[in-house]
XYZ file of C-alpha atoms in Angstrom:
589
model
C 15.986 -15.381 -1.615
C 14.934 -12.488 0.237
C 12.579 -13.087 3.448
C 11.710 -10.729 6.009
C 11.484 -12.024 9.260
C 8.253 -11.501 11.860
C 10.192 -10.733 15.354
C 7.798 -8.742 17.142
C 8.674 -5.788 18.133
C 12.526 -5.024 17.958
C 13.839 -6.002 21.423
C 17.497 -4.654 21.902
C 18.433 -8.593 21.725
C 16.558 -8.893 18.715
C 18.592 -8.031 15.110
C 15.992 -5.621 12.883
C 13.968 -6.793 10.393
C 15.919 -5.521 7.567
C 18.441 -7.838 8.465
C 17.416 -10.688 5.689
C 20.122 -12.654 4.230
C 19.833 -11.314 1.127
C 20.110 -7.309 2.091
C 23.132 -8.695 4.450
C 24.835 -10.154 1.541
C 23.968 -7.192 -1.149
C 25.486 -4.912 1.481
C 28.761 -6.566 2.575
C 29.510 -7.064 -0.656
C 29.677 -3.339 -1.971
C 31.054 -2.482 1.149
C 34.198 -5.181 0.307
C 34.410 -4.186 -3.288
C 34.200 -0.257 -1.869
C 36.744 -0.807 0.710
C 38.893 -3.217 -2.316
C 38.783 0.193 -4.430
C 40.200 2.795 -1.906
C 42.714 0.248 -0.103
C 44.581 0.225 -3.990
C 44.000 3.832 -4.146
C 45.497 4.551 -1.587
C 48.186 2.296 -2.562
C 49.020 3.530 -5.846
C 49.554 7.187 -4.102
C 53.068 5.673 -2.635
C 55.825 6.082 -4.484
C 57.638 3.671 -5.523
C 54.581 1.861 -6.178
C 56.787 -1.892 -6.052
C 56.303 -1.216 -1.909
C 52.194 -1.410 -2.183
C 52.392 -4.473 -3.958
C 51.427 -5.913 -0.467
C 48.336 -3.524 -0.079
C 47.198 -3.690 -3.598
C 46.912 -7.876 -3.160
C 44.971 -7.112 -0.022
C 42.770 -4.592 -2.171
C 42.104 -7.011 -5.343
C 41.572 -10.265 -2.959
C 38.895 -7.580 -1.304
C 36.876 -6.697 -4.470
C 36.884 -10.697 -5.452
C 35.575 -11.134 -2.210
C 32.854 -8.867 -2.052
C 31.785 -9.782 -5.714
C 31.449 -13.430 -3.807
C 29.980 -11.974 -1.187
C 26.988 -10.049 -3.118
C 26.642 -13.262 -4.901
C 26.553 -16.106 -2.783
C 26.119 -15.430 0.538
C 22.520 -14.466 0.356
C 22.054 -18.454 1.176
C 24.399 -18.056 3.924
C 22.659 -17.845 8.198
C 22.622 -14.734 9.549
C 25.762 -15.893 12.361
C 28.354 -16.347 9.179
C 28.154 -12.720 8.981
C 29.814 -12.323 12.114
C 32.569 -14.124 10.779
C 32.431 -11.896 7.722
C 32.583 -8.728 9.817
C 35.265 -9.954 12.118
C 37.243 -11.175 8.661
C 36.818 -7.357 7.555
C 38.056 -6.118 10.711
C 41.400 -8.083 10.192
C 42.248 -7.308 6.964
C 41.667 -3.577 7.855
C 44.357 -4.632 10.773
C 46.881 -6.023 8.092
C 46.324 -3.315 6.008
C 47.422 -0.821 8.869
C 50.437 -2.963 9.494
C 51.144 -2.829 5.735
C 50.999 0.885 5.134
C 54.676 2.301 5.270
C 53.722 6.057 6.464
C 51.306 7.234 9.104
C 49.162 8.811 6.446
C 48.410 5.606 4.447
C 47.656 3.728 8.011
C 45.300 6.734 8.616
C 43.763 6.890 5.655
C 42.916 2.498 6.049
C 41.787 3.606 9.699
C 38.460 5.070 8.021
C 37.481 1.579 6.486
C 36.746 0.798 9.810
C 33.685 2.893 9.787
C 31.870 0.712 6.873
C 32.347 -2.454 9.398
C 31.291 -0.557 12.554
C 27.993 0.824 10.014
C 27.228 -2.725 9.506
C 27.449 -3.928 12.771
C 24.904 -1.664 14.183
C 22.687 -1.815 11.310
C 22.015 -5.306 10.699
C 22.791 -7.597 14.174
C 21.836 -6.888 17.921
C 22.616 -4.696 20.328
C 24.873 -6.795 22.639
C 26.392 -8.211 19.105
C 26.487 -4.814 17.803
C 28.777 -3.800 20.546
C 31.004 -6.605 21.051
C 32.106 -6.158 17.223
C 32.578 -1.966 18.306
C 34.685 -3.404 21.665
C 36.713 -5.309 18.509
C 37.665 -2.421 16.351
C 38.242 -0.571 19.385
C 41.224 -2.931 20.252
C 42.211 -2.947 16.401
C 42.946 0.462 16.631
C 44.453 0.672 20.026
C 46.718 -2.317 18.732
C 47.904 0.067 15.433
C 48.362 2.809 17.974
C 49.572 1.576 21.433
C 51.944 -1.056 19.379
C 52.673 -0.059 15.616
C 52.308 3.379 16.380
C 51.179 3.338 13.014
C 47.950 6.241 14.063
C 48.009 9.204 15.987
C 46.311 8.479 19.069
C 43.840 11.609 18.422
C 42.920 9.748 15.443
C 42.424 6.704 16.966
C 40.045 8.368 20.034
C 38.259 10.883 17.738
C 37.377 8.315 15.440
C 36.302 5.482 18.228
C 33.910 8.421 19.232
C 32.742 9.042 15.789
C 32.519 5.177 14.991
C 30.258 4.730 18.328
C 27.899 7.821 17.624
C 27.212 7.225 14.272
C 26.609 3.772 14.548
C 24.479 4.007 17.620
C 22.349 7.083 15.602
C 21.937 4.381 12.670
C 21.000 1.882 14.794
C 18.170 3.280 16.664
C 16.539 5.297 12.880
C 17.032 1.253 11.608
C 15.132 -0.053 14.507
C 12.625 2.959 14.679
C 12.069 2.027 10.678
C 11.423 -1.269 11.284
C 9.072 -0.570 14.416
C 7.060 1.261 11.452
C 6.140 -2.183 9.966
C 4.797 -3.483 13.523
C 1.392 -3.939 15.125
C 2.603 -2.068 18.616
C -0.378 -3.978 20.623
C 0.541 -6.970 19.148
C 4.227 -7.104 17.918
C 2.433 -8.603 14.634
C 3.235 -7.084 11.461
C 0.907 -4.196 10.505
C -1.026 -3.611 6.709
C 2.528 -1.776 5.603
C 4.559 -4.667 6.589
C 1.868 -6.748 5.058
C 2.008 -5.237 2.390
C 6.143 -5.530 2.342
C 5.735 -9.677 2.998
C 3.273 -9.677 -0.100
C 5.882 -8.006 -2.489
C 8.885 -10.655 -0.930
C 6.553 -13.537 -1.439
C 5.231 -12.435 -4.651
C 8.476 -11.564 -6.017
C 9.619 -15.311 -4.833
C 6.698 -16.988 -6.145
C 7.498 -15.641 -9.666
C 10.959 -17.186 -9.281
C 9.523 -20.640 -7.777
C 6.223 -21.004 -9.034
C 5.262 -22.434 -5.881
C 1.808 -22.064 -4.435
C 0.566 -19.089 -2.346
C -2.161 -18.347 -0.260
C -4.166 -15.746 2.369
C -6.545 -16.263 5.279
C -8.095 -13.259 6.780
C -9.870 -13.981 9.932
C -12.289 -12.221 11.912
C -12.506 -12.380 15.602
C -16.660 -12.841 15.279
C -18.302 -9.906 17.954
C -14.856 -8.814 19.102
C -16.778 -5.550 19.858
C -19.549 -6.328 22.247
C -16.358 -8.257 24.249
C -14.796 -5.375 24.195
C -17.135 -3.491 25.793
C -18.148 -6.275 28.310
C -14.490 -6.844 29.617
C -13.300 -3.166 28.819
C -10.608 -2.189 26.492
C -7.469 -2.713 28.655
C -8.721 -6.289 29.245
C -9.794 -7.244 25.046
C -6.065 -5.274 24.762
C -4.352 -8.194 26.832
C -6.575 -10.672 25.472
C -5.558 -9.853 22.222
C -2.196 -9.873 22.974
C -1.950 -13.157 23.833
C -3.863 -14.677 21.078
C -1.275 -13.129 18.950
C 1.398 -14.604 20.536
C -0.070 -18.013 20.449
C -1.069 -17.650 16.845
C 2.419 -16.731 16.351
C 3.690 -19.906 17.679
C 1.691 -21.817 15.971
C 2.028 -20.179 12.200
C 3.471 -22.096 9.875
C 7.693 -22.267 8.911
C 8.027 -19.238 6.209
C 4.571 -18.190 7.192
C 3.806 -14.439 8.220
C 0.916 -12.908 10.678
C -0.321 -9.616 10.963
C -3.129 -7.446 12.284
C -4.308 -4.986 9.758
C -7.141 -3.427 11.891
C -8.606 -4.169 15.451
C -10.114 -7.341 15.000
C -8.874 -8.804 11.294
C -5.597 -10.850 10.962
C -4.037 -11.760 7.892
C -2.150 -15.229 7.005
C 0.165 -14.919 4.289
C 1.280 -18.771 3.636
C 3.871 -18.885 1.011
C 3.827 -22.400 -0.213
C 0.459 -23.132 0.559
C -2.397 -23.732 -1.404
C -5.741 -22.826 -0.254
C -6.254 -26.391 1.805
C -3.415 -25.963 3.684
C -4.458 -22.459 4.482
C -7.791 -23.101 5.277
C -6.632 -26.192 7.570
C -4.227 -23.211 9.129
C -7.614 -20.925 9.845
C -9.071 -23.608 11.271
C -5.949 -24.303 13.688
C -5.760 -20.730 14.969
C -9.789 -21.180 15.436
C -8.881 -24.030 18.326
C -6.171 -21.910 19.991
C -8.699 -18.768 19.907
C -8.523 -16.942 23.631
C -11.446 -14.735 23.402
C -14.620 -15.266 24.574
C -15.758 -15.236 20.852
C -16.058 -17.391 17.229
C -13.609 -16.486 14.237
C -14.508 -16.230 10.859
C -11.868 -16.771 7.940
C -11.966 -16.044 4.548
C -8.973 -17.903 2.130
C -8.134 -17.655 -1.541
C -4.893 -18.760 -3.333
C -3.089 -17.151 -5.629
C -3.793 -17.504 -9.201
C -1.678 -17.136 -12.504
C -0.791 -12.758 -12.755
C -2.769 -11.911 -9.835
C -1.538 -8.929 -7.927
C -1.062 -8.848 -4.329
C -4.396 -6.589 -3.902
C -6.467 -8.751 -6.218
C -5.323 -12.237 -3.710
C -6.635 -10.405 -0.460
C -9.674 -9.274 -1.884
C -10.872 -12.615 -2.853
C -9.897 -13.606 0.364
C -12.064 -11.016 2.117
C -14.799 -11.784 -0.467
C -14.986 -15.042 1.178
C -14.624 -13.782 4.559
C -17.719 -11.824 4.178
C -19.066 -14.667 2.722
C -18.490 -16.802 5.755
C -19.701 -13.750 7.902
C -23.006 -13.550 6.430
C -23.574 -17.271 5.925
C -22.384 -19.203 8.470
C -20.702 -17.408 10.945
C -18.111 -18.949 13.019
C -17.050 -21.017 9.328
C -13.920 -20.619 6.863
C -14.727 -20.357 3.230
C -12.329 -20.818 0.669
C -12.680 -18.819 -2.414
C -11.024 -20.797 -5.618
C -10.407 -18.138 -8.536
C -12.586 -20.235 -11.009
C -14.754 -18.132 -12.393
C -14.184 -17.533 -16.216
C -15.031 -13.887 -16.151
C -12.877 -12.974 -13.517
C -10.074 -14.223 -14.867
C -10.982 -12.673 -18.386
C -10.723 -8.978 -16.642
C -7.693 -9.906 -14.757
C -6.452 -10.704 -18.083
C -8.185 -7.473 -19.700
C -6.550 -5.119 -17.930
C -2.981 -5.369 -18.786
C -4.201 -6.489 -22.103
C -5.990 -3.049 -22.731
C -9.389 -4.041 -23.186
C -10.790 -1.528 -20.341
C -10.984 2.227 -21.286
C -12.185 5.451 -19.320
C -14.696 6.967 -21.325
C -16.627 10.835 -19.799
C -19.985 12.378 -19.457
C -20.158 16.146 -19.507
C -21.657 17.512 -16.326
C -22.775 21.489 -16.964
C -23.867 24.252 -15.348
C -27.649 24.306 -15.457
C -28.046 27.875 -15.813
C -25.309 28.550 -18.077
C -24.712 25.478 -20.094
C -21.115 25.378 -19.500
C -19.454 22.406 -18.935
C -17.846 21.985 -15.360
C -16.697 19.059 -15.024
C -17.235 15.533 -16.427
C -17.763 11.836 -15.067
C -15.079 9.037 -15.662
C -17.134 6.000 -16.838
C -15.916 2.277 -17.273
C -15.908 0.386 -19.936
C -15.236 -3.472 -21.056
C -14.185 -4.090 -24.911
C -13.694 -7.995 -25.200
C -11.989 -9.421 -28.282
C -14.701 -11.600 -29.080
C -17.826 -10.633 -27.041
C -17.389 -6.738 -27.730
C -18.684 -4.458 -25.676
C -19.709 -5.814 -21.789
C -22.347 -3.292 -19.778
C -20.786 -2.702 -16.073
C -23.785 -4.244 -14.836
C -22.508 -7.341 -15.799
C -18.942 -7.228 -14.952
C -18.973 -4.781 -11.817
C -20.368 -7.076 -9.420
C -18.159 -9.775 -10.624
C -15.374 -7.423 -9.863
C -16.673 -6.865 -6.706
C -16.968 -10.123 -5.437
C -13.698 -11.467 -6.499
C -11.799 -8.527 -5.153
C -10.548 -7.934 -8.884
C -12.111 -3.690 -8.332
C -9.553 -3.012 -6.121
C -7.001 -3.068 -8.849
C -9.791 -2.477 -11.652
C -10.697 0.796 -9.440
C -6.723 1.992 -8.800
C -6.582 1.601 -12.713
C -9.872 3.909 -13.225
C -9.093 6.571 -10.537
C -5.122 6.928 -11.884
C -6.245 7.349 -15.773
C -9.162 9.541 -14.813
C -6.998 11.793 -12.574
C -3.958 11.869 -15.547
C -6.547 12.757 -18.134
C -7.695 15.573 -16.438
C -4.868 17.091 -15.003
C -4.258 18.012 -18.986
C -7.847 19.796 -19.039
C -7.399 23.107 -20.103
C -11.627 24.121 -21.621
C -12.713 25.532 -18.600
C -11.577 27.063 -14.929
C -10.477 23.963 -12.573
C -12.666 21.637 -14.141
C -13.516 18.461 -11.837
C -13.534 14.736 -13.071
C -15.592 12.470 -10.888
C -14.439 8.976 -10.376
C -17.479 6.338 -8.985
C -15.679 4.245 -5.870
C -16.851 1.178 -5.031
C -17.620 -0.047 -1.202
C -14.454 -2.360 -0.966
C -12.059 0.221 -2.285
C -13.968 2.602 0.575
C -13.182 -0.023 2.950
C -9.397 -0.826 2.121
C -7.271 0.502 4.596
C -5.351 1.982 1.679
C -7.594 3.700 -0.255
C -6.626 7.053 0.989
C -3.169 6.363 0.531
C -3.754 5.847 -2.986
C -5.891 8.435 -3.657
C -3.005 10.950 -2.092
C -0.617 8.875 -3.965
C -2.172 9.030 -7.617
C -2.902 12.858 -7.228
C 0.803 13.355 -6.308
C 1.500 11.705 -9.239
C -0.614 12.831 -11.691
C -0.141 16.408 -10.505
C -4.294 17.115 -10.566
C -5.353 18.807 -7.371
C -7.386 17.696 -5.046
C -10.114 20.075 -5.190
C -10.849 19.074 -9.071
C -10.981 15.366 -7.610
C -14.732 14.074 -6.986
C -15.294 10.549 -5.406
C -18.978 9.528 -6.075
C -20.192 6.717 -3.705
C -23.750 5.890 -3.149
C -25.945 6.061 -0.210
C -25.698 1.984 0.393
C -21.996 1.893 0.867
C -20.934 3.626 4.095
C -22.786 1.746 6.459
C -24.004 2.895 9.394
C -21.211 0.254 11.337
C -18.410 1.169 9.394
C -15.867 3.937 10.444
C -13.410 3.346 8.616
C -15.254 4.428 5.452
C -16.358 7.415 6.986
C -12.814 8.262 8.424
C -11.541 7.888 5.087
C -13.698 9.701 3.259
C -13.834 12.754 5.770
C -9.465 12.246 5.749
C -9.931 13.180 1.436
C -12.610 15.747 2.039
C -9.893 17.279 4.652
C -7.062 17.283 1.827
C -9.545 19.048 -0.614
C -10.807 16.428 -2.420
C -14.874 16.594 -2.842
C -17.072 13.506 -1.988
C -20.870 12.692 -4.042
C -23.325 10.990 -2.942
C -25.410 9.176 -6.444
C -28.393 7.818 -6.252
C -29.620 10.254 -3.612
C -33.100 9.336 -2.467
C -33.125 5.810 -3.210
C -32.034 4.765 0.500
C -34.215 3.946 3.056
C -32.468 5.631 5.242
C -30.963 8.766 3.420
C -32.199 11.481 4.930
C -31.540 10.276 8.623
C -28.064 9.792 7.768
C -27.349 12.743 5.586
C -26.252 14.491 8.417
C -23.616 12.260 9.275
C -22.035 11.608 5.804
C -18.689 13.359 5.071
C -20.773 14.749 1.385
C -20.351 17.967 -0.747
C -23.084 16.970 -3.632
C -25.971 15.449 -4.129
C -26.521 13.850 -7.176
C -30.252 13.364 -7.956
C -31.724 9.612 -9.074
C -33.081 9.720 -12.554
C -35.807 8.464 -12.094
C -36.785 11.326 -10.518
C -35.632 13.313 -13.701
C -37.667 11.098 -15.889
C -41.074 11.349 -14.030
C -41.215 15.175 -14.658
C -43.736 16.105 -17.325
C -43.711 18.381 -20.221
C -47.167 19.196 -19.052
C -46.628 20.216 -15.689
C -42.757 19.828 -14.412
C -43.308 20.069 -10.688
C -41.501 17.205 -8.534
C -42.018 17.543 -4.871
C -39.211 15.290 -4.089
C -36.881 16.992 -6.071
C -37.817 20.261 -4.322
C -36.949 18.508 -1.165
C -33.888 17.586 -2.270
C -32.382 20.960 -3.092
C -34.048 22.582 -0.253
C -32.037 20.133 2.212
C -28.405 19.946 -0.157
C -28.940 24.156 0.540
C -29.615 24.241 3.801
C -26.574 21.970 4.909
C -24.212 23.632 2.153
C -24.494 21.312 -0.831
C -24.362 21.450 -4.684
C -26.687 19.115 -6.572
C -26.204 17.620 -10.032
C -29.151 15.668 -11.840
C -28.880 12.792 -13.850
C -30.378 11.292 -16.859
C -31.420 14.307 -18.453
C -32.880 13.716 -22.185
C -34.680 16.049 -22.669
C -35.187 20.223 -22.883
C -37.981 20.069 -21.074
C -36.572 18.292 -18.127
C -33.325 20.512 -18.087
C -35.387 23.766 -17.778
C -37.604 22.475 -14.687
C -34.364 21.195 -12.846
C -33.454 24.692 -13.569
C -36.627 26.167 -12.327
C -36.727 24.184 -9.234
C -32.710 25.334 -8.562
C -30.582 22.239 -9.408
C -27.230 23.413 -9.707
C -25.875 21.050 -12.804
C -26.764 18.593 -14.273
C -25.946 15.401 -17.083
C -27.371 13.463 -19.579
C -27.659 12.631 -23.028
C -28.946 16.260 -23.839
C -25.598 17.035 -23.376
C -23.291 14.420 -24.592
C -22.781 11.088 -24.382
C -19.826 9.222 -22.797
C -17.160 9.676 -24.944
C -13.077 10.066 -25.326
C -10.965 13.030 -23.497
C -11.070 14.514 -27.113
C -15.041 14.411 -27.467
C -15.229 15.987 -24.218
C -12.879 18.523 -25.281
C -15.032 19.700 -28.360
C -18.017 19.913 -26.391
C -16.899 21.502 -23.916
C -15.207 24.374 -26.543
C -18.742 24.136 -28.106
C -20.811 25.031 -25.149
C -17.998 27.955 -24.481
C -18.981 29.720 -27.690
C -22.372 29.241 -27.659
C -22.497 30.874 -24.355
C -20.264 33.440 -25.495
C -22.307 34.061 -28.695
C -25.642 33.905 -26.546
């Protein structure tokens, strides 16, 4: 079973993290059958081939070996693989001795440059180079008393052997730093994210229990600016190495931002882990509370699903009682019916043409959500969104919406770069990797970023959040285009506006629906594309029905706008027609 192993940072007395049992074992057993291979290759190059019959039984008991190897000894402790190395090291030493030319010997020499590989890349330093100090000798044996090896061979290659394995070392230990929390020496959110994938993959073997606890260090910032940021810095330090002390067998910590920790507690179901909060809560050392939010995993959840339940109940415990764990059970019928939904195909990504108000071409379109269930039919978002939401389920839901939406229209091909917009909810704004997928799904999709439009509304990016605002200015940097919906439904819009990382406005309709046939005139709306202008903005309208409403949006300089006037939400195809429609109706016009 693979396991990855929380040291800390990589100390040069500390073996890297990649160094699990079961990568140890995969590895030293190719390199046996490999080494098997060319030890009765290069046996069957003597002639007569009745005097290898010594090195090919060395070669064949090698490949058997290594086939045992790959297959067992992923149970074995790390220290038998000192044995195996220093076993490898002494049949490379017979198989010198064996050879009957200098050539052949020459030719075994190089196996020793898989073992010296190995030594560097999966144990210590100090073990590292007491195994080079032993290969060393092997070869200075073969030369100084065989005389089976040139002695430049044997010094050219002990120089090779010691650079190359010293190179891999350090990029193996620089990789695994990668994974680490350097203020802490806890894992980070990508080695998180690697422990979630080992103890998923397990749990699907074992069908034991699993469970999360994120905990908050409750006001972490006003301490921080009491005591000063060196002084939280060595606080937090040593909470995190009492914490780590006190974490469970199997169990793994980490620190995915500056005052959040995450739990991951194979084997654990959510009592246990929420008995485990409550045990780093008594060995807290800050000068504040901790709040902890725990779910357990349920029946084809995905890794992203099982910490967003568990931050649903963290925020939970924030806003309620703070200070409190709360355990979040995945219960609820409906959330389990779109966890189900999803793979089962229920959920489809239907579009809205958005045109160009003063030509009536269509520029883009919005990717819309929708729920068919088997036997309820069709569910509004308004029913199943929040639910999403407050499980944690959107997360995946969202990753699912943004990837089809961006693979859709990377095959649009009715208009100059047109641009799909793709709503985001706050706790995909708020996951630290959010941009990461974004960057990933348009790498993969092959739609560029400037035909990518994330629509958010006022009410997500708080004013205490800037993470959401560092992610969405890190997009608008990479070319992607960021909406605000909704706009002038906040209370505190227009104070803000200045602040948000925004390319268009997208006016409320119910603005759009109080303008009169009579006399058109909004005030507000005036406003609105007065300010988007003045600070470099586009603005799109929503909800437009009717002629009448599209031709004062046009009068008072609205930029584009959508609605049923111009097409329902409908399939890529639908979209497609209308969008060749509006082409030669313009063109005719």
């Amino acid at each position: 079973m693979r396991r990855l192993t929380q040291l800390g940072p990589v100390g040069w007395w500390q073996a890297p993290v990649v160094a699990t049992p079961w990568l140890m074992a995969a590895v030293t057993g190719a390199c046996s059958v490999v080494a098997g291979l060319v030890a009765m290759i290069i046996a069957w190059c003597n002639e007569p081939l009745r005097e290898a019959v010594g090195e090919t039984a060395v070669g064949a008991a090698a490949i058997v070996v290594g086939v045992f190897l790959g297959v067992r000894a992923r149970r074995w402790p790390r220290i038998a693989f000192h044995g195996v190395v220093g076993s490898a090291v002494a049949v490379t030493t017979l198989l010198i001795w064996l050879a009957r030319d200098e050539g052949h010997a020459t030719a075994y020499v190089i196996i020793y440059s898989l073992v010296s590989l190995f030594t560097l890349f999966f144990f210590s330093w100090p073990a590292g180079v007491v195994h080079q100090v032993v290969i060393a000798a092997s070869l200075a044996v073969a030369q100084l008393v065989w005389q089976a090896v040139p002695g430049s061979v044997v010094f050219a290659l002990v120089s090779i052997n010691a650079l190359v394995a010293v190179i891999i070392g350090m990029l193996v230990r620089m990789a695994a730093d990668a994974d680490m929390d350097p203020l802490t020496g806890l894992f980070n959110r990508r080695g998180l994210d690697r422990a979630l994938d080992e103890a998923f993959a397990d749990r699907e073997v074992t069908g034991r229990a699993m469970s999360v606890a994120i905990v908050n260090l409750d006001g972490f910032r006003v301490v921080n600016q009491r005591i000063g940021r060196a002084q939280a810095d060595r606080l937090l330090r040593a909470t995190a190495r009492a914490w780590r002390l006190a974490r469970p067998a199997g169990g793994t910590l980490a620190r995915t931002r500056g005052d959040e920790f995450v739990l991951l507690l194979p084997g654990a179901d959510a009592s246990a882990a929420a008995t485990q909060a409550d045990a780093l809560r008594a060995l807290l050392e800050l000068p504040c509370g901790l709040s902890a939010g725990v779910a357990e995993a349920s029946q084809a959840e995905s890794a992203s699903h099982l910490l967003g339940r568990a931050d649903a109940a963290l925020r939970r415990a924030k806003r309620e009682e703070p200070g409190s764990t709360v355990v979040d059970t995945p219960s609820d019928a409906r959330n389990q019916d779109m966890v189900r939904a999803l793979p089962a195909g229920e959920f489809a990504v239907v579009y809205q043409p958005i045109v160009n108000l003063a030509t009536g071409a269509v520029r883009g379109a919005e990717a819309l959500l929708r729920w068919t269930h088997p036997e309820r039919g069709a569910i509004p978002p308004v029913e199943f969104i929040p639910v999403a939401e407050q499980s944690g389920f959107i997360l995946d839901l969202g990753r699912w919406v943004l990837r089809t939406a961006c693979q859709e229209a990377a095959g649009w091909d009715w208009a100059d770069n047109p641009r799909v917009t793709v709503n985001v909810s706050g706790r995909q704004l708020h996951d630290p990797c959010f941009v990461q997928d974004v960057r990933q799904i348009l790498a993969e999709t092959g739609l560029a970023p400037s035909r990518l439009v994330l629509e958010i509304t006022e009410s997500m990016v708080e004013a205490d959040a800037p993470s959401a605002f560092a992610a969405l200015s890190t997009l608008r940097r990479d070319g992607v285009q960021v909406a605000i919906d909704d706009f002038g439904t906040g209370y505190s819009s227009l104070s803000r506006l200045d602040r948000l990382p925004v390319d268009i406005l997208k006016i409320d309709q119910s603005f759009v629906r109080a303008l009169r046939p009579e006399g058109a005139i909004s005030p507000v709306i005036t406003a609105v594309v007065a300010l988007a202008r003045a600070m470099g903005m586009t603005t799109v309208a929503e909800g437009i029905e009717e002629p009448y409403q599209a031709a004062a949006l046009r009068a008072h300089g609205v930029d584009a706008g959508q609605g049923w006037l111009y097409g329902k939400p409908g399939t890529p195809h639908a979209l497609a027609t209308t969008a060749a429609t509006e082409h030669h109706l313009i063109a005719a016009g």
